[in-house]
Amino acid sequence: GGGGGAAMAEDEGLVSVDYEVSGKVQGVFFRKYTQGEAKRLGLVGWVQNTSHGTVQGQIQGPPARVRELQEWLRKVGSPQSRISRAEFSNEKKIKALEHKEFQILK
């Protein structure tokens, strides 16, 4: 990570990005940890298991924070998980957050 002041984070606006994580990511509390990390970073969105064994969702918030969660989804995950791939798509600037919190969807 580079330096730079975090004081004027407001000016960066907000972004929304969809994600899908492949690997051993179901049955290892991946959603719970993702929610915890998102809340720690002050992000909103959702996460859910898919029928084909991946975890997918959406992240919204300040770009720098969203990047942090993307890195976390790519490299860290929950303690028991084995991430083989994390893909991000539909990244766009948004005027306002479309979710109130970060939810785990069934």
Short mmCIF file of C-alpha atoms in Angstrom, two decimals:
data_model
loop_
_atom_site.label_atom_id
_atom_site.label_comp_id
_atom_site.label_asym_id
_atom_site.label_seq_id
_atom_site.Cartn_x
_atom_site.Cartn_y
_atom_site.Cartn_z
CA GLY A 1 0.00 0.00 0.00
CA GLY A 2 1.09 3.55 -0.75
CA GLY A 3 0.91 6.54 1.55
CA GLY A 4 -1.48 9.45 1.12
CA GLY A 5 -3.80 11.14 3.59
CA ALA A 6 -7.05 9.43 4.48
CA ALA A 7 -8.63 12.69 5.62
CA MET A 8 -10.39 13.48 2.36
CA ALA A 9 -11.78 10.03 1.72
CA GLU A 10 -15.18 11.58 1.04
CA ASP A 11 -13.94 12.99 -2.26
CA GLU A 12 -13.30 9.53 -3.61
CA GLY A 13 -17.00 8.80 -3.76
CA LEU A 14 -18.34 5.24 -3.60
CA VAL A 15 -17.99 2.16 -5.72
CA SER A 16 -19.92 -1.07 -6.11
CA VAL A 17 -18.32 -4.32 -7.23
CA ASP A 18 -19.56 -7.89 -7.57
CA TYR A 19 -17.36 -10.82 -6.60
CA GLU A 20 -17.21 -14.59 -6.79
CA VAL A 21 -14.71 -16.69 -4.84
CA SER A 22 -13.83 -20.24 -5.85
CA GLY A 23 -12.05 -22.96 -3.91
CA LYS A 24 -12.86 -24.57 -0.58
CA VAL A 25 -15.10 -21.73 0.56
CA GLN A 26 -18.30 -23.44 1.70
CA GLY A 27 -18.73 -25.01 5.12
CA VAL A 28 -15.72 -23.09 6.47
CA PHE A 29 -17.53 -20.02 7.89
CA PHE A 30 -16.42 -18.03 4.84
CA ARG A 31 -19.58 -15.92 4.79
CA LYS A 32 -19.37 -15.13 8.50
CA TYR A 33 -15.74 -14.01 8.21
CA THR A 34 -16.46 -12.00 5.06
CA GLN A 35 -19.27 -10.20 6.87
CA GLY A 36 -17.00 -9.52 9.83
CA GLU A 37 -14.23 -8.13 7.64
CA ALA A 38 -16.68 -5.99 5.65
CA LYS A 39 -18.14 -4.53 8.84
CA ARG A 40 -14.65 -3.84 10.20
CA LEU A 41 -13.92 -1.88 7.01
CA GLY A 42 -17.28 -0.09 7.12
CA LEU A 43 -18.55 -1.64 3.90
CA VAL A 44 -22.04 -2.75 2.94
CA GLY A 45 -23.31 -5.42 0.57
CA TRP A 46 -24.00 -9.12 0.81
CA VAL A 47 -22.50 -12.60 0.56
CA GLN A 48 -24.05 -15.98 -0.22
CA ASN A 49 -23.18 -19.55 -1.14
CA THR A 50 -23.98 -20.57 -4.70
CA SER A 51 -25.29 -23.95 -5.86
CA HIS A 52 -22.00 -24.68 -7.65
CA GLY A 53 -19.74 -24.45 -4.62
CA THR A 54 -18.56 -20.87 -4.79
CA VAL A 55 -19.31 -17.81 -2.68
CA GLN A 56 -20.58 -14.67 -4.37
CA GLY A 57 -21.82 -11.24 -3.44
CA GLN A 58 -21.46 -7.52 -3.77
CA ILE A 59 -19.35 -4.91 -1.95
CA GLN A 60 -20.11 -1.20 -1.74
CA GLY A 61 -18.18 1.61 -0.09
CA PRO A 62 -15.17 3.91 -0.48
CA PRO A 63 -12.78 2.61 -3.18
CA ALA A 64 -9.79 2.21 -0.84
CA ARG A 65 -11.82 0.09 1.60
CA VAL A 66 -13.36 -1.94 -1.19
CA ARG A 67 -9.81 -2.69 -2.46
CA GLU A 68 -8.87 -3.92 1.02
CA LEU A 69 -11.76 -6.38 1.09
CA GLN A 70 -10.93 -7.51 -2.46
CA GLU A 71 -7.38 -8.32 -1.34
CA TRP A 72 -8.77 -10.12 1.70
CA LEU A 73 -11.13 -12.16 -0.51
CA ARG A 74 -8.25 -12.99 -2.84
CA LYS A 75 -5.66 -13.98 -0.26
CA VAL A 76 -7.06 -14.47 3.23
CA GLY A 77 -10.63 -15.63 3.64
CA SER A 78 -11.68 -17.63 6.69
CA PRO A 79 -9.06 -19.68 8.57
CA GLN A 80 -10.15 -23.04 7.12
CA SER A 81 -10.79 -21.85 3.58
CA ARG A 82 -8.63 -22.52 0.54
CA ILE A 83 -9.14 -19.81 -2.05
CA SER A 84 -8.26 -20.83 -5.59
CA ARG A 85 -9.65 -17.77 -7.36
CA ALA A 86 -11.46 -14.52 -6.66
CA GLU A 87 -13.10 -12.74 -9.57
CA PHE A 88 -14.48 -9.22 -9.55
CA SER A 89 -16.91 -7.75 -12.05
CA ASN A 90 -19.40 -4.94 -12.68
CA GLU A 91 -17.32 -2.35 -10.87
CA LYS A 92 -19.01 1.03 -11.04
CA LYS A 93 -19.23 4.36 -9.28
CA ILE A 94 -22.41 4.86 -7.28
CA LYS A 95 -23.97 7.99 -5.79
CA ALA A 96 -25.19 6.32 -2.62
CA LEU A 97 -24.96 2.96 -0.89
CA GLU A 98 -27.71 0.58 -1.99
CA HIS A 99 -27.53 -1.56 1.15
CA LYS A 100 -27.90 -0.64 4.82
CA GLU A 101 -25.41 -3.21 6.06
CA PHE A 102 -23.43 -6.25 5.01
CA GLN A 103 -25.75 -9.25 5.04
CA ILE A 104 -25.35 -12.97 4.74
CA LEU A 105 -28.00 -14.20 2.30
CA LYS A 106 -29.28 -17.75 2.46
#
